[in-house]
């Protein structure tokens, strides 16, 4: 394939503004989050090739070893396919492994009050991004959002909670990427990354899985319909419900509560 996706990703990483990062402080973990964000923002697809370790290290201003560690973690989570030897390189394999990779580098011991602030911050940003998408109502963007919604509905029908969470997260990321404001979109992606791990942590042992998945589908449908109609009130209500359930899951997580002790 051509080097278009490699060049797009390098340009995207090089142009990152110095925003407060919703990411871990360890360098390799921060690099992992940056790579995930750039995969989303440059609309990379399974089978696309990533830049080399050296190119990523230069773009991110970090050591090659920190990039290697991040790439290794993403490969272990099934996100990337790393091949060595002649013709080797790194390819995007399966975006569905992203929540697992993020859940392993984001700490659960952040205090509940800090988590609550972050959820409120995400709600504010996501509402604005969705409203911008609704105001523009570009046919290609609306069609892409509907594709994500259709994928979410297929995962709900299949009964897989992990993939349902992933599909819902990808829908929200698509809204962030499509809002038309780069700073808002990138900041929202980072907030989505951190908040989304709450579902990964808390839903695996829940006995409310069917009800939860149906609720995710319902609120996502209402959000998409609100965007399509340019209805700010419906958008705000749907996003508020999303964040309400997130907070409920957060407050039930003993490991998160331990961060306050």
PDB file of C-alpha atoms in Angstrom:
ATOM      1  CA  UNK A   1       0.000   0.000   0.000  1.00  0.00           C
ATOM      2  CA  UNK A   2       1.092   3.652  -0.358  1.00  0.00           C
ATOM      3  CA  UNK A   3       2.656   5.685   2.414  1.00  0.00           C
ATOM      4  CA  UNK A   4      -0.402   7.939   2.712  1.00  0.00           C
ATOM      5  CA  UNK A   5      -1.574   6.573   6.073  1.00  0.00           C
ATOM      6  CA  UNK A   6       1.975   6.652   7.472  1.00  0.00           C
ATOM      7  CA  UNK A   7       2.430  10.274   6.424  1.00  0.00           C
ATOM      8  CA  UNK A   8      -0.997  11.244   7.750  1.00  0.00           C
ATOM      9  CA  UNK A   9      -0.252   9.730  11.136  1.00  0.00           C
ATOM     10  CA  UNK A  10       3.186  11.385  11.363  1.00  0.00           C
ATOM     11  CA  UNK A  11       1.669  14.758  10.469  1.00  0.00           C
ATOM     12  CA  UNK A  12      -1.109  14.268  12.990  1.00  0.00           C
ATOM     13  CA  UNK A  13       1.319  13.413  15.804  1.00  0.00           C
ATOM     14  CA  UNK A  14       3.677  16.249  14.922  1.00  0.00           C
ATOM     15  CA  UNK A  15       0.854  18.806  15.043  1.00  0.00           C
ATOM     16  CA  UNK A  16      -0.493  17.827  18.469  1.00  0.00           C
ATOM     17  CA  UNK A  17      -0.965  20.915  20.582  1.00  0.00           C
ATOM     18  CA  UNK A  18       0.241  21.106  24.184  1.00  0.00           C
ATOM     19  CA  UNK A  19      -3.129  20.296  25.725  1.00  0.00           C
ATOM     20  CA  UNK A  20      -3.409  18.789  29.184  1.00  0.00           C
ATOM     21  CA  UNK A  21      -3.265  15.076  28.502  1.00  0.00           C
ATOM     22  CA  UNK A  22      -5.936  12.801  29.883  1.00  0.00           C
ATOM     23  CA  UNK A  23      -3.367  10.040  30.023  1.00  0.00           C
ATOM     24  CA  UNK A  24      -0.959   8.287  32.393  1.00  0.00           C
ATOM     25  CA  UNK A  25       2.274  10.007  33.419  1.00  0.00           C
ATOM     26  CA  UNK A  26       4.568   7.095  32.523  1.00  0.00           C
ATOM     27  CA  UNK A  27       6.076   7.898  29.138  1.00  0.00           C
ATOM     28  CA  UNK A  28       5.399   4.538  27.451  1.00  0.00           C
ATOM     29  CA  UNK A  29       1.793   4.609  28.682  1.00  0.00           C
ATOM     30  CA  UNK A  30       1.332   8.172  27.425  1.00  0.00           C
ATOM     31  CA  UNK A  31       2.761   7.142  24.058  1.00  0.00           C
ATOM     32  CA  UNK A  32       0.243   4.278  23.905  1.00  0.00           C
ATOM     33  CA  UNK A  33      -2.652   6.715  24.384  1.00  0.00           C
ATOM     34  CA  UNK A  34      -1.230   9.110  21.786  1.00  0.00           C
ATOM     35  CA  UNK A  35      -0.930   6.306  19.242  1.00  0.00           C
ATOM     36  CA  UNK A  36      -4.511   5.186  19.916  1.00  0.00           C
ATOM     37  CA  UNK A  37      -5.786   8.752  19.516  1.00  0.00           C
ATOM     38  CA  UNK A  38      -3.914   9.181  16.256  1.00  0.00           C
ATOM     39  CA  UNK A  39      -5.206   5.865  14.901  1.00  0.00           C
ATOM     40  CA  UNK A  40      -8.708   7.197  15.455  1.00  0.00           C
ATOM     41  CA  UNK A  41      -8.124  10.755  14.322  1.00  0.00           C
ATOM     42  CA  UNK A  42      -6.461   9.758  11.044  1.00  0.00           C
ATOM     43  CA  UNK A  43      -9.234   7.181  10.409  1.00  0.00           C
ATOM     44  CA  UNK A  44      -6.820   4.268  10.083  1.00  0.00           C
ATOM     45  CA  UNK A  45      -8.401   0.957   9.141  1.00  0.00           C
ATOM     46  CA  UNK A  46      -7.452  -2.627   9.851  1.00  0.00           C
ATOM     47  CA  UNK A  47      -4.545  -3.518   7.574  1.00  0.00           C
ATOM     48  CA  UNK A  48      -3.097   0.008   7.450  1.00  0.00           C
ATOM     49  CA  UNK A  49       0.587   0.281   8.242  1.00  0.00           C
ATOM     50  CA  UNK A  50       1.883   2.478  11.064  1.00  0.00           C
ATOM     51  CA  UNK A  51       5.058   4.576  10.881  1.00  0.00           C
ATOM     52  CA  UNK A  52       8.315   2.941  11.982  1.00  0.00           C
ATOM     53  CA  UNK A  53       9.500   3.030  15.607  1.00  0.00           C
ATOM     54  CA  UNK A  54      12.076   5.678  14.710  1.00  0.00           C
ATOM     55  CA  UNK A  55       9.505   7.835  12.919  1.00  0.00           C
ATOM     56  CA  UNK A  56       7.083   7.596  15.846  1.00  0.00           C
ATOM     57  CA  UNK A  57       9.838   8.414  18.346  1.00  0.00           C
ATOM     58  CA  UNK A  58      10.743  11.595  16.434  1.00  0.00           C
ATOM     59  CA  UNK A  59       7.095  12.641  15.989  1.00  0.00           C
ATOM     60  CA  UNK A  60       6.323  12.154  19.687  1.00  0.00           C
ATOM     61  CA  UNK A  61       9.658  13.451  21.015  1.00  0.00           C
ATOM     62  CA  UNK A  62      10.341  10.329  23.075  1.00  0.00           C
ATOM     63  CA  UNK A  63      12.852   7.503  23.042  1.00  0.00           C
ATOM     64  CA  UNK A  64      12.584   4.583  20.640  1.00  0.00           C
ATOM     65  CA  UNK A  65      12.362   2.249  23.664  1.00  0.00           C
ATOM     66  CA  UNK A  66       9.249   3.974  24.992  1.00  0.00           C
ATOM     67  CA  UNK A  67       7.623   3.643  21.566  1.00  0.00           C
ATOM     68  CA  UNK A  68       8.608  -0.032  21.444  1.00  0.00           C
ATOM     69  CA  UNK A  69       7.004  -0.666  24.851  1.00  0.00           C
ATOM     70  CA  UNK A  70       3.781   1.050  23.783  1.00  0.00           C
ATOM     71  CA  UNK A  71       3.682  -0.885  20.508  1.00  0.00           C
ATOM     72  CA  UNK A  72       4.305  -4.149  22.379  1.00  0.00           C
ATOM     73  CA  UNK A  73       1.417  -3.443  24.783  1.00  0.00           C
ATOM     74  CA  UNK A  74      -0.927  -2.683  21.893  1.00  0.00           C
ATOM     75  CA  UNK A  75       0.179  -5.857  20.113  1.00  0.00           C
ATOM     76  CA  UNK A  76      -0.449  -7.944  23.252  1.00  0.00           C
ATOM     77  CA  UNK A  77      -3.968  -6.488  23.431  1.00  0.00           C
ATOM     78  CA  UNK A  78      -4.545  -7.529  19.812  1.00  0.00           C
ATOM     79  CA  UNK A  79      -4.673  -3.989  18.425  1.00  0.00           C
ATOM     80  CA  UNK A  80      -1.494  -4.170  16.345  1.00  0.00           C
ATOM     81  CA  UNK A  81       0.258  -6.823  14.299  1.00  0.00           C
ATOM     82  CA  UNK A  82       4.048  -6.564  14.596  1.00  0.00           C
ATOM     83  CA  UNK A  83       6.175  -8.455  12.100  1.00  0.00           C
ATOM     84  CA  UNK A  84       9.952  -8.703  12.303  1.00  0.00           C
ATOM     85  CA  UNK A  85      12.557  -9.447   9.693  1.00  0.00           C
ATOM     86  CA  UNK A  86      12.569  -8.568   6.027  1.00  0.00           C
ATOM     87  CA  UNK A  87       9.356  -6.818   5.077  1.00  0.00           C
ATOM     88  CA  UNK A  88       8.542  -6.340   8.747  1.00  0.00           C
ATOM     89  CA  UNK A  89       6.652  -3.493  10.314  1.00  0.00           C
ATOM     90  CA  UNK A  90       3.555  -2.682  12.355  1.00  0.00           C
ATOM     91  CA  UNK A  91      -0.017  -2.857  11.074  1.00  0.00           C
ATOM     92  CA  UNK A  92      -3.399  -2.036  12.600  1.00  0.00           C
ATOM     93  CA  UNK A  93      -5.004  -5.408  13.323  1.00  0.00           C
ATOM     94  CA  UNK A  94      -8.164  -4.983  15.415  1.00  0.00           C
ATOM     95  CA  UNK A  95      -9.403  -1.755  17.011  1.00  0.00           C
ATOM     96  CA  UNK A  96     -11.588  -3.814  19.370  1.00  0.00           C
ATOM     97  CA  UNK A  97      -8.542  -4.416  21.588  1.00  0.00           C
ATOM     98  CA  UNK A  98      -8.164  -0.699  22.336  1.00  0.00           C
ATOM     99  CA  UNK A  99     -10.283  -0.671  25.562  1.00  0.00           C
ATOM    100  CA  UNK A 100      -8.232  -3.549  27.015  1.00  0.00           C
ATOM    101  CA  UNK A 101      -4.963  -1.806  26.180  1.00  0.00           C
ATOM    102  CA  UNK A 102      -6.156   1.445  27.769  1.00  0.00           C
ATOM    103  CA  UNK A 103      -7.512  -0.302  30.874  1.00  0.00           C
ATOM    104  CA  UNK A 104      -4.027  -1.677  31.557  1.00  0.00           C
ATOM    105  CA  UNK A 105      -2.251   1.691  31.549  1.00  0.00           C
ATOM    106  CA  UNK A 106      -4.822   3.955  33.244  1.00  0.00           C
ATOM    107  CA  UNK A 107      -4.832   3.839  37.034  1.00  0.00           C
ATOM    108  CA  UNK A 108      -7.930   2.858  38.989  1.00  0.00           C
ATOM    109  CA  UNK A 109      -6.664   4.638  42.091  1.00  0.00           C
ATOM    110  CA  UNK A 110      -7.547   8.146  40.964  1.00  0.00           C
ATOM    111  CA  UNK A 111      -9.954   9.608  43.530  1.00  0.00           C
ATOM    112  CA  UNK A 112     -13.684   9.455  42.852  1.00  0.00           C
ATOM    113  CA  UNK A 113     -13.929  13.250  42.917  1.00  0.00           C
ATOM    114  CA  UNK A 114     -11.301  13.478  40.174  1.00  0.00           C
ATOM    115  CA  UNK A 115     -13.134  10.845  38.127  1.00  0.00           C
ATOM    116  CA  UNK A 116     -16.396  12.752  38.585  1.00  0.00           C
ATOM    117  CA  UNK A 117     -14.748  15.939  37.367  1.00  0.00           C
ATOM    118  CA  UNK A 118     -13.441  14.100  34.315  1.00  0.00           C
ATOM    119  CA  UNK A 119     -16.867  12.614  33.519  1.00  0.00           C
ATOM    120  CA  UNK A 120     -18.435  16.086  33.786  1.00  0.00           C
ATOM    121  CA  UNK A 121     -15.691  17.465  31.526  1.00  0.00           C
ATOM    122  CA  UNK A 122     -16.353  14.736  28.952  1.00  0.00           C
ATOM    123  CA  UNK A 123     -20.104  15.411  29.097  1.00  0.00           C
ATOM    124  CA  UNK A 124     -19.501  19.089  28.352  1.00  0.00           C
ATOM    125  CA  UNK A 125     -17.122  18.391  25.459  1.00  0.00           C
ATOM    126  CA  UNK A 126     -19.194  15.567  23.983  1.00  0.00           C
ATOM    127  CA  UNK A 127     -22.325  17.672  24.039  1.00  0.00           C
ATOM    128  CA  UNK A 128     -20.596  20.473  22.163  1.00  0.00           C
ATOM    129  CA  UNK A 129     -19.023  18.097  19.623  1.00  0.00           C
ATOM    130  CA  UNK A 130     -22.359  16.376  18.946  1.00  0.00           C
ATOM    131  CA  UNK A 131     -24.109  19.719  18.544  1.00  0.00           C
ATOM    132  CA  UNK A 132     -21.472  20.832  16.005  1.00  0.00           C
ATOM    133  CA  UNK A 133     -21.962  17.627  14.027  1.00  0.00           C
ATOM    134  CA  UNK A 134     -25.722  18.193  14.172  1.00  0.00           C
ATOM    135  CA  UNK A 135     -25.383  21.767  12.934  1.00  0.00           C
ATOM    136  CA  UNK A 136     -23.214  20.753   9.989  1.00  0.00           C
ATOM    137  CA  UNK A 137     -25.182  17.601   9.140  1.00  0.00           C
ATOM    138  CA  UNK A 138     -22.774  16.600   6.388  1.00  0.00           C
ATOM    139  CA  UNK A 139     -24.186  13.542   4.600  1.00  0.00           C
ATOM    140  CA  UNK A 140     -20.884  11.619   4.684  1.00  0.00           C
ATOM    141  CA  UNK A 141     -20.485  12.223   8.428  1.00  0.00           C
ATOM    142  CA  UNK A 142     -24.081  11.256   9.216  1.00  0.00           C
ATOM    143  CA  UNK A 143     -23.647   8.106   7.123  1.00  0.00           C
ATOM    144  CA  UNK A 144     -20.461   7.199   9.010  1.00  0.00           C
ATOM    145  CA  UNK A 145     -22.164   7.692  12.373  1.00  0.00           C
ATOM    146  CA  UNK A 146     -25.036   5.475  11.235  1.00  0.00           C
ATOM    147  CA  UNK A 147     -22.494   2.799  10.271  1.00  0.00           C
ATOM    148  CA  UNK A 148     -21.140   2.872  13.829  1.00  0.00           C
ATOM    149  CA  UNK A 149     -24.669   2.694  15.219  1.00  0.00           C
ATOM    150  CA  UNK A 150     -25.437  -0.307  13.023  1.00  0.00           C
ATOM    151  CA  UNK A 151     -22.296  -2.035  14.288  1.00  0.00           C
ATOM    152  CA  UNK A 152     -23.333  -1.315  17.875  1.00  0.00           C
ATOM    153  CA  UNK A 153     -26.751  -2.858  17.260  1.00  0.00           C
ATOM    154  CA  UNK A 154     -25.138  -5.979  15.784  1.00  0.00           C
ATOM    155  CA  UNK A 155     -22.937  -6.371  18.872  1.00  0.00           C
ATOM    156  CA  UNK A 156     -25.928  -5.961  21.199  1.00  0.00           C
ATOM    157  CA  UNK A 157     -27.782  -8.633  19.250  1.00  0.00           C
ATOM    158  CA  UNK A 158     -24.731 -10.895  19.564  1.00  0.00           C
ATOM    159  CA  UNK A 159     -24.729 -10.497  23.353  1.00  0.00           C
ATOM    160  CA  UNK A 160     -21.039  -9.609  23.716  1.00  0.00           C
ATOM    161  CA  UNK A 161     -20.717  -6.865  26.330  1.00  0.00           C
ATOM    162  CA  UNK A 162     -17.043  -6.112  25.645  1.00  0.00           C
ATOM    163  CA  UNK A 163     -17.671  -5.576  21.944  1.00  0.00           C
ATOM    164  CA  UNK A 164     -20.838  -3.599  22.733  1.00  0.00           C
ATOM    165  CA  UNK A 165     -18.802  -1.246  24.905  1.00  0.00           C
ATOM    166  CA  UNK A 166     -16.204  -0.972  22.176  1.00  0.00           C
ATOM    167  CA  UNK A 167     -18.798  -0.198  19.501  1.00  0.00           C
ATOM    168  CA  UNK A 168     -20.427   2.470  21.688  1.00  0.00           C
ATOM    169  CA  UNK A 169     -17.028   3.995  22.343  1.00  0.00           C
ATOM    170  CA  UNK A 170     -16.180   4.021  18.625  1.00  0.00           C
ATOM    171  CA  UNK A 171     -19.471   5.812  17.918  1.00  0.00           C
ATOM    172  CA  UNK A 172     -18.586   8.517  20.434  1.00  0.00           C
ATOM    173  CA  UNK A 173     -15.054   8.787  19.007  1.00  0.00           C
ATOM    174  CA  UNK A 174     -16.486   9.187  15.505  1.00  0.00           C
ATOM    175  CA  UNK A 175     -18.549  12.121  16.765  1.00  0.00           C
ATOM    176  CA  UNK A 176     -15.422  13.674  18.286  1.00  0.00           C
ATOM    177  CA  UNK A 177     -13.391  13.267  15.102  1.00  0.00           C
ATOM    178  CA  UNK A 178     -16.227  14.633  12.926  1.00  0.00           C
ATOM    179  CA  UNK A 179     -17.043  17.772  14.925  1.00  0.00           C
ATOM    180  CA  UNK A 180     -14.907  20.044  12.731  1.00  0.00           C
ATOM    181  CA  UNK A 181     -12.905  21.531  15.607  1.00  0.00           C
ATOM    182  CA  UNK A 182      -9.499  19.884  15.952  1.00  0.00           C
ATOM    183  CA  UNK A 183      -8.760  21.091  19.486  1.00  0.00           C
ATOM    184  CA  UNK A 184     -12.201  20.068  20.755  1.00  0.00           C
ATOM    185  CA  UNK A 185     -12.008  16.721  18.944  1.00  0.00           C
ATOM    186  CA  UNK A 186      -8.562  15.802  20.255  1.00  0.00           C
ATOM    187  CA  UNK A 187      -9.356  16.861  23.822  1.00  0.00           C
ATOM    188  CA  UNK A 188     -12.604  14.886  23.739  1.00  0.00           C
ATOM    189  CA  UNK A 189     -10.829  11.778  22.416  1.00  0.00           C
ATOM    190  CA  UNK A 190      -8.510  11.834  25.405  1.00  0.00           C
ATOM    191  CA  UNK A 191     -11.428  12.243  27.815  1.00  0.00           C
ATOM    192  CA  UNK A 192     -13.317   9.403  26.109  1.00  0.00           C
ATOM    193  CA  UNK A 193     -10.236   7.177  26.400  1.00  0.00           C
ATOM    194  CA  UNK A 194      -9.947   7.569  30.130  1.00  0.00           C
ATOM    195  CA  UNK A 195     -13.649   7.471  30.984  1.00  0.00           C
ATOM    196  CA  UNK A 196     -14.277   4.454  28.743  1.00  0.00           C
ATOM    197  CA  UNK A 197     -12.088   2.183  30.856  1.00  0.00           C
ATOM    198  CA  UNK A 198     -14.657   2.407  33.666  1.00  0.00           C
ATOM    199  CA  UNK A 199     -16.976   0.174  31.640  1.00  0.00           C
ATOM    200  CA  UNK A 200     -14.156  -2.245  30.885  1.00  0.00           C
ATOM    201  CA  UNK A 201     -13.356  -2.516  34.587  1.00  0.00           C
ATOM    202  CA  UNK A 202     -16.871  -2.748  35.986  1.00  0.00           C
ATOM    203  CA  UNK A 203     -19.129  -4.598  33.554  1.00  0.00           C
ATOM    204  CA  UNK A 204     -17.262  -7.906  33.178  1.00  0.00           C
ATOM    205  CA  UNK A 205     -18.827  -9.445  36.291  1.00  0.00           C
ATOM    206  CA  UNK A 206     -22.180  -7.688  36.199  1.00  0.00           C
ATOM    207  CA  UNK A 207     -25.420  -9.686  36.278  1.00  0.00           C
ATOM    208  CA  UNK A 208     -27.207  -6.804  34.540  1.00  0.00           C
ATOM    209  CA  UNK A 209     -25.468  -7.294  31.185  1.00  0.00           C
ATOM    210  CA  UNK A 210     -28.553  -7.752  28.940  1.00  0.00           C
ATOM    211  CA  UNK A 211     -30.309  -4.727  30.459  1.00  0.00           C
ATOM    212  CA  UNK A 212     -27.103  -2.713  30.203  1.00  0.00           C
ATOM    213  CA  UNK A 213     -26.532  -3.533  26.531  1.00  0.00           C
ATOM    214  CA  UNK A 214     -30.121  -2.711  25.645  1.00  0.00           C
ATOM    215  CA  UNK A 215     -29.778   0.589  27.468  1.00  0.00           C
ATOM    216  CA  UNK A 216     -26.563   1.399  25.592  1.00  0.00           C
ATOM    217  CA  UNK A 217     -28.305   0.697  22.300  1.00  0.00           C
ATOM    218  CA  UNK A 218     -31.346   2.797  23.199  1.00  0.00           C
ATOM    219  CA  UNK A 219     -29.427   5.868  24.355  1.00  0.00           C
ATOM    220  CA  UNK A 220     -27.076   5.664  21.359  1.00  0.00           C
ATOM    221  CA  UNK A 221     -30.030   5.564  18.964  1.00  0.00           C
ATOM    222  CA  UNK A 222     -31.510   8.633  20.621  1.00  0.00           C
ATOM    223  CA  UNK A 223     -28.165  10.431  20.458  1.00  0.00           C
ATOM    224  CA  UNK A 224     -27.748   9.724  16.736  1.00  0.00           C
ATOM    225  CA  UNK A 225     -31.330  10.745  15.993  1.00  0.00           C
ATOM    226  CA  UNK A 226     -30.785  13.949  17.957  1.00  0.00           C
ATOM    227  CA  UNK A 227     -27.664  14.732  15.903  1.00  0.00           C
ATOM    228  CA  UNK A 228     -29.444  13.935  12.653  1.00  0.00           C
ATOM    229  CA  UNK A 229     -32.304  16.246  13.588  1.00  0.00           C
ATOM    230  CA  UNK A 230     -30.006  18.971  14.918  1.00  0.00           C
ATOM    231  CA  UNK A 231     -31.952  18.780  18.184  1.00  0.00           C
ATOM    232  CA  UNK A 232     -29.719  20.200  20.926  1.00  0.00           C
ATOM    233  CA  UNK A 233     -32.060  19.156  23.751  1.00  0.00           C
ATOM    234  CA  UNK A 234     -32.233  15.520  22.629  1.00  0.00           C
ATOM    235  CA  UNK A 235     -28.453  15.453  22.237  1.00  0.00           C
ATOM    236  CA  UNK A 236     -27.887  16.859  25.727  1.00  0.00           C
ATOM    237  CA  UNK A 237     -30.385  14.456  27.313  1.00  0.00           C
ATOM    238  CA  UNK A 238     -28.834  11.373  25.678  1.00  0.00           C
ATOM    239  CA  UNK A 239     -25.293  12.345  26.660  1.00  0.00           C
ATOM    240  CA  UNK A 240     -26.375  13.148  30.220  1.00  0.00           C
ATOM    241  CA  UNK A 241     -27.864   9.633  30.455  1.00  0.00           C
ATOM    242  CA  UNK A 242     -24.633   8.116  29.132  1.00  0.00           C
ATOM    243  CA  UNK A 243     -22.584   9.886  31.773  1.00  0.00           C
ATOM    244  CA  UNK A 244     -25.118   9.096  34.532  1.00  0.00           C
ATOM    245  CA  UNK A 245     -24.666   5.363  34.031  1.00  0.00           C
ATOM    246  CA  UNK A 246     -20.899   5.821  33.831  1.00  0.00           C
ATOM    247  CA  UNK A 247     -20.933   7.524  37.233  1.00  0.00           C
ATOM    248  CA  UNK A 248     -23.143   4.775  38.644  1.00  0.00           C
ATOM    249  CA  UNK A 249     -20.630   2.148  37.505  1.00  0.00           C
ATOM    250  CA  UNK A 250     -17.751   4.231  38.828  1.00  0.00           C
ATOM    251  CA  UNK A 251     -19.227   4.588  42.291  1.00  0.00           C
ATOM    252  CA  UNK A 252     -19.872   0.830  42.505  1.00  0.00           C
ATOM    253  CA  UNK A 253     -16.245  -0.071  41.722  1.00  0.00           C
ATOM    254  CA  UNK A 254     -14.429  -0.963  44.947  1.00  0.00           C
ATOM    255  CA  UNK A 255     -11.030  -0.549  43.321  1.00  0.00           C
ATOM    256  CA  UNK A 256     -11.850   3.006  42.309  1.00  0.00           C
ATOM    257  CA  UNK A 257     -13.282   3.787  45.750  1.00  0.00           C
ATOM    258  CA  UNK A 258      -9.984   2.604  47.210  1.00  0.00           C
ATOM    259  CA  UNK A 259      -8.344   5.609  45.574  1.00  0.00           C
ATOM    260  CA  UNK A 260     -10.054   7.857  48.120  1.00  0.00           C
ATOM    261  CA  UNK A 261      -8.533   6.058  51.118  1.00  0.00           C
TER     262      UNK A 261
END
